PDB file of C-alpha atoms and ligand atoms in Angstrom:
ATOM      1  CA  MET A  31     -36.453 -11.865  13.782  1.00  0.00           C
ATOM      2  CA  PRO A  32     -38.753 -14.846  13.377  1.00  0.00           C
ATOM      3  CA  ARG A  33     -36.871 -18.077  12.913  1.00  0.00           C
ATOM      4  CA  ARG A  34     -36.566 -18.788   9.174  1.00  0.00           C
ATOM      5  CA  GLU A  35     -35.866 -22.501   9.035  1.00  0.00           C
ATOM      6  CA  GLY A  36     -33.268 -23.243   6.385  1.00  0.00           C
ATOM      7  CA  LEU A  37     -32.194 -19.614   5.818  1.00  0.00           C
ATOM      8  CA  SER A  38     -28.608 -20.659   6.541  1.00  0.00           C
ATOM      9  CA  TRP A  39     -28.468 -23.862   4.486  1.00  0.00           C
ATOM     10  CA  ARG A  40     -31.302 -24.301   1.998  1.00  0.00           C
ATOM     11  CA  PHE A  41     -30.133 -22.855  -1.284  1.00  0.00           C
ATOM     12  CA  THR A  42     -31.031 -22.898  -4.960  1.00  0.00           C
ATOM     13  CA  HIS A  43     -28.162 -20.861  -6.438  1.00  0.00           C
ATOM     14  CA  ALA A  44     -24.516 -19.998  -6.018  1.00  0.00           C
ATOM     15  CA  ILE A  45     -22.115 -17.527  -7.607  1.00  0.00           C
ATOM     16  CA  THR A  46     -18.432 -18.436  -7.866  1.00  0.00           C
ATOM     17  CA  ARG A  47     -15.424 -17.026  -9.703  1.00  0.00           C
ATOM     18  CA  THR A  48     -12.689 -19.082 -11.375  1.00  0.00           C
ATOM     19  CA  PRO A  49      -9.272 -18.477  -9.736  1.00  0.00           C
ATOM     20  CA  ALA A  50      -6.860 -16.343 -11.788  1.00  0.00           C
ATOM     21  CA  ASP A  51      -3.146 -17.156 -12.168  1.00  0.00           C
ATOM     22  CA  SER A  52      -2.545 -14.055 -10.026  1.00  0.00           C
ATOM     23  CA  VAL A  53      -3.936 -16.030  -7.050  1.00  0.00           C
ATOM     24  CA  ALA A  54      -0.246 -16.870  -6.549  1.00  0.00           C
ATOM     25  CA  ASN A  55      -0.021 -13.302  -5.151  1.00  0.00           C
ATOM     26  CA  GLY A  56      -3.052 -13.730  -2.895  1.00  0.00           C
ATOM     27  CA  LEU A  57      -3.013 -12.367   0.642  1.00  0.00           C
ATOM     28  CA  ARG A  58      -1.951 -14.736   3.422  1.00  0.00           C
ATOM     29  CA  ALA A  59      -0.979 -14.489   7.078  1.00  0.00           C
ATOM     30  CA  VAL A  60       1.766 -17.132   6.895  1.00  0.00           C
ATOM     31  CA  ASP A  61       3.589 -18.047   3.712  1.00  0.00           C
ATOM     32  CA  ALA A  62       3.351 -21.781   3.002  1.00  0.00           C
ATOM     33  CA  GLY A  63       4.184 -21.413  -0.693  1.00  0.00           C
ATOM     34  CA  ASP A  64       2.195 -19.919  -3.558  1.00  0.00           C
ATOM     35  CA  PRO A  65      -0.935 -21.634  -4.850  1.00  0.00           C
ATOM     36  CA  SER A  66      -0.843 -22.678  -8.509  1.00  0.00           C
ATOM     37  CA  GLY A  67      -3.552 -21.143 -10.690  1.00  0.00           C
ATOM     38  CA  ALA A  68      -3.962 -24.360 -12.704  1.00  0.00           C
ATOM     39  CA  ALA A  69      -4.158 -26.622  -9.649  1.00  0.00           C
ATOM     40  CA  PHE A  70      -6.552 -24.180  -7.970  1.00  0.00           C
ATOM     41  CA  ARG A  71      -8.800 -24.182 -11.056  1.00  0.00           C
ATOM     42  CA  ALA A  72      -8.967 -28.002 -10.911  1.00  0.00           C
ATOM     43  CA  GLU A  73      -9.983 -27.875  -7.241  1.00  0.00           C
ATOM     44  CA  HIS A  74     -12.448 -25.113  -8.028  1.00  0.00           C
ATOM     45  CA  ALA A  75     -14.083 -27.260 -10.719  1.00  0.00           C
ATOM     46  CA  ALA A  76     -14.550 -30.027  -8.128  1.00  0.00           C
ATOM     47  CA  TYR A  77     -16.080 -27.465  -5.762  1.00  0.00           C
ATOM     48  CA  VAL A  78     -18.553 -26.274  -8.411  1.00  0.00           C
ATOM     49  CA  GLN A  79     -19.471 -29.894  -9.135  1.00  0.00           C
ATOM     50  CA  ALA A  80     -20.105 -30.541  -5.446  1.00  0.00           C
ATOM     51  CA  LEU A  81     -22.441 -27.512  -5.280  1.00  0.00           C
ATOM     52  CA  GLU A  82     -24.266 -28.717  -8.393  1.00  0.00           C
ATOM     53  CA  ALA A  83     -24.559 -32.239  -6.977  1.00  0.00           C
ATOM     54  CA  ALA A  84     -26.128 -30.679  -3.869  1.00  0.00           C
ATOM     55  CA  GLY A  85     -28.811 -29.191  -6.118  1.00  0.00           C
ATOM     56  CA  LEU A  86     -27.581 -25.670  -6.903  1.00  0.00           C
ATOM     57  CA  THR A  87     -27.518 -23.730 -10.142  1.00  0.00           C
ATOM     58  CA  VAL A  88     -24.001 -22.280 -10.155  1.00  0.00           C
ATOM     59  CA  ASP A  89     -22.923 -19.121 -12.007  1.00  0.00           C
ATOM     60  CA  VAL A  90     -19.172 -19.353 -12.654  1.00  0.00           C
ATOM     61  CA  LEU A  91     -17.694 -15.909 -13.328  1.00  0.00           C
ATOM     62  CA  PRO A  92     -14.472 -15.467 -15.333  1.00  0.00           C
ATOM     63  CA  PRO A  93     -11.099 -15.014 -13.592  1.00  0.00           C
ATOM     64  CA  LEU A  94      -9.946 -11.490 -12.752  1.00  0.00           C
ATOM     65  CA  GLU A  95      -6.170 -11.235 -12.999  1.00  0.00           C
ATOM     66  CA  ALA A  96      -6.228  -7.708 -11.516  1.00  0.00           C
ATOM     67  CA  TYR A  97      -7.619  -9.081  -8.237  1.00  0.00           C
ATOM     68  CA  PRO A  98      -5.557 -12.008  -6.885  1.00  0.00           C
ATOM     69  CA  ASP A  99      -8.115 -12.887  -4.188  1.00  0.00           C
ATOM     70  CA  SER A 100     -11.225 -12.425  -6.335  1.00  0.00           C
ATOM     71  CA  CYS A 101     -12.157 -16.140  -6.401  1.00  0.00           C
ATOM     72  CA  PHE A 102     -13.127 -15.642  -2.730  1.00  0.00           C
ATOM     73  CA  VAL A 103     -16.460 -14.123  -3.770  1.00  0.00           C
ATOM     74  CA  GLU A 104     -17.972 -14.425  -0.315  1.00  0.00           C
ATOM     75  CA  ASP A 105     -16.056 -11.365   0.897  1.00  0.00           C
ATOM     76  CA  PRO A 106     -17.290  -8.502  -1.341  1.00  0.00           C
ATOM     77  CA  ALA A 107     -21.033  -9.263  -1.123  1.00  0.00           C
ATOM     78  CA  PHE A 108     -23.792 -10.778   0.994  1.00  0.00           C
ATOM     79  CA  CYS A 109     -26.984 -12.441  -0.234  1.00  0.00           C
ATOM     80  CA  LEU A 110     -30.389 -13.050   1.306  1.00  0.00           C
ATOM     81  CA  PRO A 111     -33.543 -14.262  -0.432  1.00  0.00           C
ATOM     82  CA  ASP A 112     -34.704 -10.602  -0.445  1.00  0.00           C
ATOM     83  CA  GLY A 113     -31.695  -9.154  -2.240  1.00  0.00           C
ATOM     84  CA  ALA A 114     -27.939  -8.684  -2.310  1.00  0.00           C
ATOM     85  CA  ILE A 115     -25.707  -6.218  -0.475  1.00  0.00           C
ATOM     86  CA  LEU A 116     -22.400  -5.020  -1.898  1.00  0.00           C
ATOM     87  CA  LEU A 117     -19.912  -4.867   0.972  1.00  0.00           C
ATOM     88  CA  ARG A 118     -16.672  -2.925   1.362  1.00  0.00           C
ATOM     89  CA  PRO A 119     -13.773  -5.390   1.848  1.00  0.00           C
ATOM     90  CA  GLY A 120     -11.208  -4.320   4.417  1.00  0.00           C
ATOM     91  CA  ALA A 121      -8.033  -5.230   2.507  1.00  0.00           C
ATOM     92  CA  GLU A 122      -6.742  -2.506   0.153  1.00  0.00           C
ATOM     93  CA  SER A 123      -6.046  -4.952  -2.698  1.00  0.00           C
ATOM     94  CA  ARG A 124      -9.636  -6.265  -2.542  1.00  0.00           C
ATOM     95  CA  LYS A 125     -11.573  -2.981  -2.500  1.00  0.00           C
ATOM     96  CA  GLY A 126     -12.544  -3.095  -6.199  1.00  0.00           C
ATOM     97  CA  GLU A 127     -14.022  -6.593  -5.971  1.00  0.00           C
ATOM     98  CA  ALA A 128     -17.499  -5.405  -4.933  1.00  0.00           C
ATOM     99  CA  GLU A 129     -17.940  -3.397  -8.136  1.00  0.00           C
ATOM    100  CA  GLU A 130     -16.674  -6.373 -10.156  1.00  0.00           C
ATOM    101  CA  ILE A 131     -19.408  -8.644  -8.808  1.00  0.00           C
ATOM    102  CA  ARG A 132     -22.269  -6.142  -9.101  1.00  0.00           C
ATOM    103  CA  ALA A 133     -23.462  -7.248 -12.576  1.00  0.00           C
ATOM    104  CA  ALA A 134     -23.583 -10.921 -11.557  1.00  0.00           C
ATOM    105  CA  LEU A 135     -25.736 -10.001  -8.554  1.00  0.00           C
ATOM    106  CA  GLU A 136     -27.994  -7.743 -10.621  1.00  0.00           C
ATOM    107  CA  SER A 137     -28.631 -10.611 -13.015  1.00  0.00           C
ATOM    108  CA  ARG A 138     -29.974 -12.743 -10.121  1.00  0.00           C
ATOM    109  CA  PHE A 139     -31.562 -10.144  -7.800  1.00  0.00           C
ATOM    110  CA  ASP A 140     -34.048  -7.295  -8.294  1.00  0.00           C
ATOM    111  CA  ARG A 141     -32.639  -5.569  -5.224  1.00  0.00           C
ATOM    112  CA  VAL A 142     -28.878  -4.887  -5.041  1.00  0.00           C
ATOM    113  CA  VAL A 143     -27.769  -2.176  -2.613  1.00  0.00           C
ATOM    114  CA  GLU A 144     -24.477  -0.904  -1.228  1.00  0.00           C
ATOM    115  CA  ILE A 145     -23.575  -0.955   2.432  1.00  0.00           C
ATOM    116  CA  PRO A 146     -24.021   2.644   3.661  1.00  0.00           C
ATOM    117  CA  GLY A 147     -21.198   4.832   5.012  1.00  0.00           C
ATOM    118  CA  SER A 148     -17.491   4.219   4.626  1.00  0.00           C
ATOM    119  CA  GLY A 149     -16.822   1.378   7.085  1.00  0.00           C
ATOM    120  CA  HIS A 150     -15.563  -2.036   6.070  1.00  0.00           C
ATOM    121  CA  VAL A 151     -17.141  -5.491   6.138  1.00  0.00           C
ATOM    122  CA  ASP A 152     -15.830  -8.743   4.614  1.00  0.00           C
ATOM    123  CA  GLY A 153     -18.522 -11.357   3.979  1.00  0.00           C
ATOM    124  CA  GLY A 154     -16.251 -13.913   5.653  1.00  0.00           C
ATOM    125  CA  ASP A 155     -17.085 -12.198   8.925  1.00  0.00           C
ATOM    126  CA  VAL A 156     -20.829 -12.721   8.562  1.00  0.00           C
ATOM    127  CA  LEU A 157     -22.411 -15.907   9.907  1.00  0.00           C
ATOM    128  CA  THR A 158     -26.047 -16.334   8.898  1.00  0.00           C
ATOM    129  CA  LEU A 159     -28.077 -18.504  11.240  1.00  0.00           C
ATOM    130  CA  ASP A 160     -31.774 -19.245  10.914  1.00  0.00           C
ATOM    131  CA  ASP A 161     -32.741 -16.823  13.685  1.00  0.00           C
ATOM    132  CA  GLU A 162     -29.937 -14.245  13.742  1.00  0.00           C
ATOM    133  CA  ILE A 163     -26.986 -12.941  11.763  1.00  0.00           C
ATOM    134  CA  LEU A 164     -23.630 -12.615  13.544  1.00  0.00           C
ATOM    135  CA  ILE A 165     -21.080 -10.051  12.346  1.00  0.00           C
ATOM    136  CA  GLY A 166     -17.539 -10.539  13.632  1.00  0.00           C
ATOM    137  CA  LEU A 167     -15.221  -7.572  14.101  1.00  0.00           C
ATOM    138  CA  SER A 168     -11.803  -8.458  12.685  1.00  0.00           C
ATOM    139  CA  ALA A 169      -8.779  -6.951  10.979  1.00  0.00           C
ATOM    140  CA  ARG A 170     -11.073  -6.672   7.911  1.00  0.00           C
ATOM    141  CA  THR A 171     -14.426  -5.710   9.452  1.00  0.00           C
ATOM    142  CA  ASP A 172     -14.527  -2.543  11.542  1.00  0.00           C
ATOM    143  CA  ARG A 173     -17.204  -1.336  13.945  1.00  0.00           C
ATOM    144  CA  GLU A 174     -18.430   1.396  11.600  1.00  0.00           C
ATOM    145  CA  GLY A 175     -18.964  -1.140   8.815  1.00  0.00           C
ATOM    146  CA  ALA A 176     -20.490  -3.772  11.106  1.00  0.00           C
ATOM    147  CA  GLU A 177     -22.971  -1.289  12.590  1.00  0.00           C
ATOM    148  CA  ALA A 178     -23.971   0.119   9.196  1.00  0.00           C
ATOM    149  CA  PHE A 179     -24.480  -3.412   7.904  1.00  0.00           C
ATOM    150  CA  ALA A 180     -26.474  -4.432  10.993  1.00  0.00           C
ATOM    151  CA  GLY A 181     -28.690  -1.354  10.505  1.00  0.00           C
ATOM    152  CA  LEU A 182     -29.390  -2.311   6.909  1.00  0.00           C
ATOM    153  CA  LEU A 183     -30.210  -5.892   7.904  1.00  0.00           C
ATOM    154  CA  ASP A 184     -32.567  -4.528  10.548  1.00  0.00           C
ATOM    155  CA  GLN A 185     -34.438  -2.547   7.855  1.00  0.00           C
ATOM    156  CA  TRP A 186     -34.796  -5.791   5.911  1.00  0.00           C
ATOM    157  CA  GLY A 187     -36.290  -7.520   8.965  1.00  0.00           C
ATOM    158  CA  TYR A 188     -33.245  -9.457  10.192  1.00  0.00           C
ATOM    159  CA  ASN A 189     -31.604  -9.314  13.637  1.00  0.00           C
ATOM    160  CA  ALA A 190     -27.856  -8.842  13.510  1.00  0.00           C
ATOM    161  CA  ARG A 191     -25.456  -9.035  16.443  1.00  0.00           C
ATOM    162  CA  VAL A 192     -21.893  -7.714  16.415  1.00  0.00           C
ATOM    163  CA  ALA A 193     -19.254  -9.929  18.084  1.00  0.00           C
ATOM    164  CA  GLU A 194     -15.449  -9.859  18.467  1.00  0.00           C
ATOM    165  CA  THR A 195     -13.557 -12.349  16.322  1.00  0.00           C
ATOM    166  CA  PRO A 196     -10.813 -13.925  18.489  1.00  0.00           C
ATOM    167  CA  GLU A 197      -7.280 -12.563  18.005  1.00  0.00           C
ATOM    168  CA  GLY A 198      -5.323 -14.201  15.192  1.00  0.00           C
ATOM    169  CA  VAL A 199      -8.398 -15.492  13.322  1.00  0.00           C
ATOM    170  CA  LEU A 200      -8.677 -13.962   9.812  1.00  0.00           C
ATOM    171  CA  HIS A 201     -12.445 -14.037   9.508  1.00  0.00           C
ATOM    172  CA  PHE A 202     -15.221 -14.932  11.956  1.00  0.00           C
ATOM    173  CA  LYS A 203     -16.192 -17.873   9.741  1.00  0.00           C
ATOM    174  CA  THR A 204     -12.604 -19.103   9.528  1.00  0.00           C
ATOM    175  CA  ALA A 205     -13.375 -20.610  12.932  1.00  0.00           C
ATOM    176  CA  CYS A 206     -17.061 -21.574  12.796  1.00  0.00           C
ATOM    177  CA  SER A 207     -19.868 -22.655  10.475  1.00  0.00           C
ATOM    178  CA  THR A 208     -23.542 -23.387  10.662  1.00  0.00           C
ATOM    179  CA  LEU A 209     -24.497 -27.014  10.120  1.00  0.00           C
ATOM    180  CA  GLY A 210     -28.163 -26.013  10.043  1.00  0.00           C
ATOM    181  CA  GLU A 211     -30.946 -27.172  12.314  1.00  0.00           C
ATOM    182  CA  GLY A 212     -29.555 -25.009  15.108  1.00  0.00           C
ATOM    183  CA  VAL A 213     -26.117 -26.691  15.233  1.00  0.00           C
ATOM    184  CA  ILE A 214     -22.806 -24.857  14.945  1.00  0.00           C
ATOM    185  CA  LEU A 215     -19.390 -26.359  14.197  1.00  0.00           C
ATOM    186  CA  ALA A 216     -16.639 -24.275  15.799  1.00  0.00           C
ATOM    187  CA  THR A 217     -13.116 -24.289  17.155  1.00  0.00           C
ATOM    188  CA  LYS A 218     -12.818 -24.642  20.914  1.00  0.00           C
ATOM    189  CA  VAL A 219     -11.710 -20.989  21.202  1.00  0.00           C
ATOM    190  CA  MET A 220     -14.894 -19.847  19.471  1.00  0.00           C
ATOM    191  CA  ILE A 221     -17.088 -22.090  21.607  1.00  0.00           C
ATOM    192  CA  ASP A 222     -15.390 -20.825  24.776  1.00  0.00           C
ATOM    193  CA  SER A 223     -16.015 -17.238  23.682  1.00  0.00           C
ATOM    194  CA  GLY A 224     -19.708 -17.675  24.497  1.00  0.00           C
ATOM    195  CA  PHE A 225     -21.028 -16.151  21.230  1.00  0.00           C
ATOM    196  CA  PHE A 226     -23.264 -19.106  20.643  1.00  0.00           C
ATOM    197  CA  GLY A 227     -25.048 -19.079  24.000  1.00  0.00           C
ATOM    198  CA  SER A 228     -27.081 -22.212  24.533  1.00  0.00           C
ATOM    199  CA  ARG A 229     -26.978 -23.327  20.912  1.00  0.00           C
ATOM    200  CA  ARG A 230     -25.834 -26.873  20.205  1.00  0.00           C
ATOM    201  CA  THR A 231     -22.190 -26.875  19.115  1.00  0.00           C
ATOM    202  CA  ILE A 232     -19.806 -29.486  17.740  1.00  0.00           C
ATOM    203  CA  ALA A 233     -16.141 -28.787  18.566  1.00  0.00           C
ATOM    204  CA  VAL A 234     -13.510 -29.176  15.883  1.00  0.00           C
ATOM    205  CA  PRO A 235     -11.024 -31.816  17.108  1.00  0.00           C
ATOM    206  CA  ASP A 236      -7.519 -30.624  18.073  1.00  0.00           C
ATOM    207  CA  GLY A 237      -5.155 -30.064  15.173  1.00  0.00           C
ATOM    208  CA  GLU A 238      -7.955 -29.639  12.610  1.00  0.00           C
ATOM    209  CA  ASP A 239      -8.921 -25.978  13.123  1.00  0.00           C
ATOM    210  CA  TYR A 240      -8.873 -25.282   9.373  1.00  0.00           C
ATOM    211  CA  ALA A 241     -11.846 -27.661   9.026  1.00  0.00           C
ATOM    212  CA  ALA A 242     -14.055 -25.333  11.106  1.00  0.00           C
ATOM    213  CA  ASN A 243     -14.975 -23.706   7.786  1.00  0.00           C
ATOM    214  CA  VAL A 244     -17.500 -26.056   6.172  1.00  0.00           C
ATOM    215  CA  ILE A 245     -20.736 -25.372   4.286  1.00  0.00           C
ATOM    216  CA  ARG A 246     -24.101 -27.010   4.709  1.00  0.00           C
ATOM    217  CA  VAL A 247     -25.788 -27.072   1.316  1.00  0.00           C
ATOM    218  CA  ASN A 248     -29.238 -28.627   1.330  1.00  0.00           C
ATOM    219  CA  ASP A 249     -28.815 -32.264   2.401  1.00  0.00           C
ATOM    220  CA  VAL A 250     -25.031 -32.379   2.687  1.00  0.00           C
ATOM    221  CA  VAL A 251     -22.183 -30.692   4.521  1.00  0.00           C
ATOM    222  CA  LEU A 252     -19.157 -30.007   2.324  1.00  0.00           C
ATOM    223  CA  VAL A 253     -15.980 -30.608   4.345  1.00  0.00           C
ATOM    224  CA  PRO A 254     -12.381 -29.910   3.269  1.00  0.00           C
ATOM    225  CA  GLU A 255     -10.462 -33.026   2.250  1.00  0.00           C
ATOM    226  CA  GLY A 256      -7.934 -34.261   4.811  1.00  0.00           C
ATOM    227  CA  TYR A 257      -9.715 -33.653   8.126  1.00  0.00           C
ATOM    228  CA  PRO A 258     -11.098 -37.087   9.034  1.00  0.00           C
ATOM    229  CA  GLU A 259     -11.775 -36.378  12.689  1.00  0.00           C
ATOM    230  CA  THR A 260     -13.865 -33.317  11.950  1.00  0.00           C
ATOM    231  CA  GLN A 261     -15.705 -35.201   9.236  1.00  0.00           C
ATOM    232  CA  ALA A 262     -16.426 -38.030  11.709  1.00  0.00           C
ATOM    233  CA  ALA A 263     -17.623 -35.546  14.355  1.00  0.00           C
ATOM    234  CA  ILE A 264     -20.036 -33.928  11.881  1.00  0.00           C
ATOM    235  CA  GLU A 265     -21.363 -37.320  10.798  1.00  0.00           C
ATOM    236  CA  ALA A 266     -21.734 -38.403  14.426  1.00  0.00           C
ATOM    237  CA  GLY A 267     -23.862 -35.273  14.843  1.00  0.00           C
ATOM    238  CA  GLY A 268     -26.279 -36.662  12.276  1.00  0.00           C
ATOM    239  CA  PHE A 269     -25.148 -34.863   9.089  1.00  0.00           C
ATOM    240  CA  ARG A 270     -24.134 -36.346   5.745  1.00  0.00           C
ATOM    241  CA  THR A 271     -20.741 -35.133   4.477  1.00  0.00           C
ATOM    242  CA  VAL A 272     -18.953 -34.832   1.137  1.00  0.00           C
ATOM    243  CA  THR A 273     -15.260 -33.907   0.953  1.00  0.00           C
ATOM    244  CA  VAL A 274     -13.866 -31.298  -1.425  1.00  0.00           C
ATOM    245  CA  PRO A 275     -10.148 -30.512  -2.023  1.00  0.00           C
ATOM    246  CA  THR A 276      -9.115 -27.035  -0.810  1.00  0.00           C
ATOM    247  CA  HIS A 277      -5.323 -27.457  -0.696  1.00  0.00           C
ATOM    248  CA  GLN A 278      -4.640 -24.467  -2.974  1.00  0.00           C
ATOM    249  CA  ALA A 279      -7.204 -22.211  -1.298  1.00  0.00           C
ATOM    250  CA  ARG A 280      -5.685 -22.996   2.076  1.00  0.00           C
ATOM    251  CA  LYS A 281      -2.293 -21.589   0.980  1.00  0.00           C
ATOM    252  CA  VAL A 282      -3.945 -18.153   0.811  1.00  0.00           C
ATOM    253  CA  ASP A 283      -6.145 -18.559   3.898  1.00  0.00           C
ATOM    254  CA  GLY A 284      -9.245 -19.500   1.894  1.00  0.00           C
ATOM    255  CA  GLY A 285     -11.786 -22.174   2.711  1.00  0.00           C
ATOM    256  CA  LEU A 286     -15.042 -23.633   1.455  1.00  0.00           C
ATOM    257  CA  SER A 287     -17.376 -20.810   2.433  1.00  0.00           C
ATOM    258  CA  CYS A 288     -15.233 -18.071   0.856  1.00  0.00           C
ATOM    259  CA  LEU A 289     -15.461 -19.636  -2.600  1.00  0.00           C
ATOM    260  CA  SER A 290     -19.167 -18.992  -3.180  1.00  0.00           C
ATOM    261  CA  LEU A 291     -22.131 -16.774  -2.499  1.00  0.00           C
ATOM    262  CA  ARG A 292     -25.026 -19.124  -1.794  1.00  0.00           C
ATOM    263  CA  PHE A 293     -28.668 -18.055  -1.795  1.00  0.00           C
ATOM    264  CA  SER A 294     -32.191 -19.194  -2.307  1.00  0.00           C
ATOM    265  CA  LYS A 295     -34.484 -17.845  -4.989  1.00  0.00           C
ATOM    266  CA  ALA A 296     -38.159 -18.774  -5.056  1.00  0.00           C
TER     267      ALA A 296
HETATM  268  C1  CIR B 355      -7.764 -12.871   1.912  1.00  0.00           C
HETATM  269  O1  CIR B 355      -6.876 -12.794   2.777  1.00  0.00           O
HETATM  270  O2  CIR B 355      -8.604 -11.983   1.767  1.00  0.00           O
HETATM  271  C2  CIR B 355      -7.799 -14.086   1.017  1.00  0.00           C
HETATM  272  N1  CIR B 355      -6.474 -14.526   0.748  1.00  0.00           N
HETATM  273  C3  CIR B 355      -8.593 -15.187   1.663  1.00  0.00           C
HETATM  274  C4  CIR B 355     -10.017 -14.829   1.874  1.00  0.00           C
HETATM  275  C5  CIR B 355     -10.770 -15.899   2.567  1.00  0.00           C
HETATM  276  N2  CIR B 355     -12.127 -15.532   2.679  1.00  0.00           N
HETATM  277  C6  CIR B 355     -12.914 -15.892   3.684  1.00  0.00           C
HETATM  278  O3  CIR B 355     -12.471 -16.495   4.661  1.00  0.00           O
HETATM  279  N3  CIR B 355     -14.174 -15.512   3.593  1.00  0.00           N
END
């Protein structure tokens, strides 16, 4: 696909969903204690403010108690300037989340379609770059889903490439992020995997792997609070950073990218 400068980081809008109290029952690989709904909502408000300060109009959807992980809106859908795609999350308890976010997408996009077939894709496994879209196979995203999604992206004029997410990593983007301008922040394991070819990468310093999930939003990179070495490495790379608390999200394996769908509308 032709390089679309800024596709991965220039945005005008975001959709988020307020965490429900049921987030205490959210999925997690390792139990480090339940997140508190109230504390999560306070962190979420700071997150929304950071997106607004970066220039976005943010739609904040109401909490859904029936879906403990529903504040992680990145997983059931995918947005491009041309339209939105409803995905099929791979975790049983999250399957209904795509239908729940449909109306919010239809209010912002003329084109909202469903991923074809019956395979699974979580948005957390999709890394949009300015010249290609990477889809990571994981415990949530299977080959059938990834190939159906790649085919749809191809029809829309985008190149997608399917890659293997390293063992033990929840989502592809748990371990890497685009900083824009051709630069990728990633854990050493991801860099060593060779997915990124000759692209410029910044390695996440040892002991700070959680901070591999950051989001570039217009002129700033939002970084989770408490990862000073990663923040310094990003700044040394020439990017301005703003920290946002994600302590509650982290308890259920969530990070900055999972908490919003970001897109650009003319
Ligand atoms: C889950 O396991 O589905 C949630 N507890 C966390 C989802 C995080 N989403 C993401 O990385 N895109």
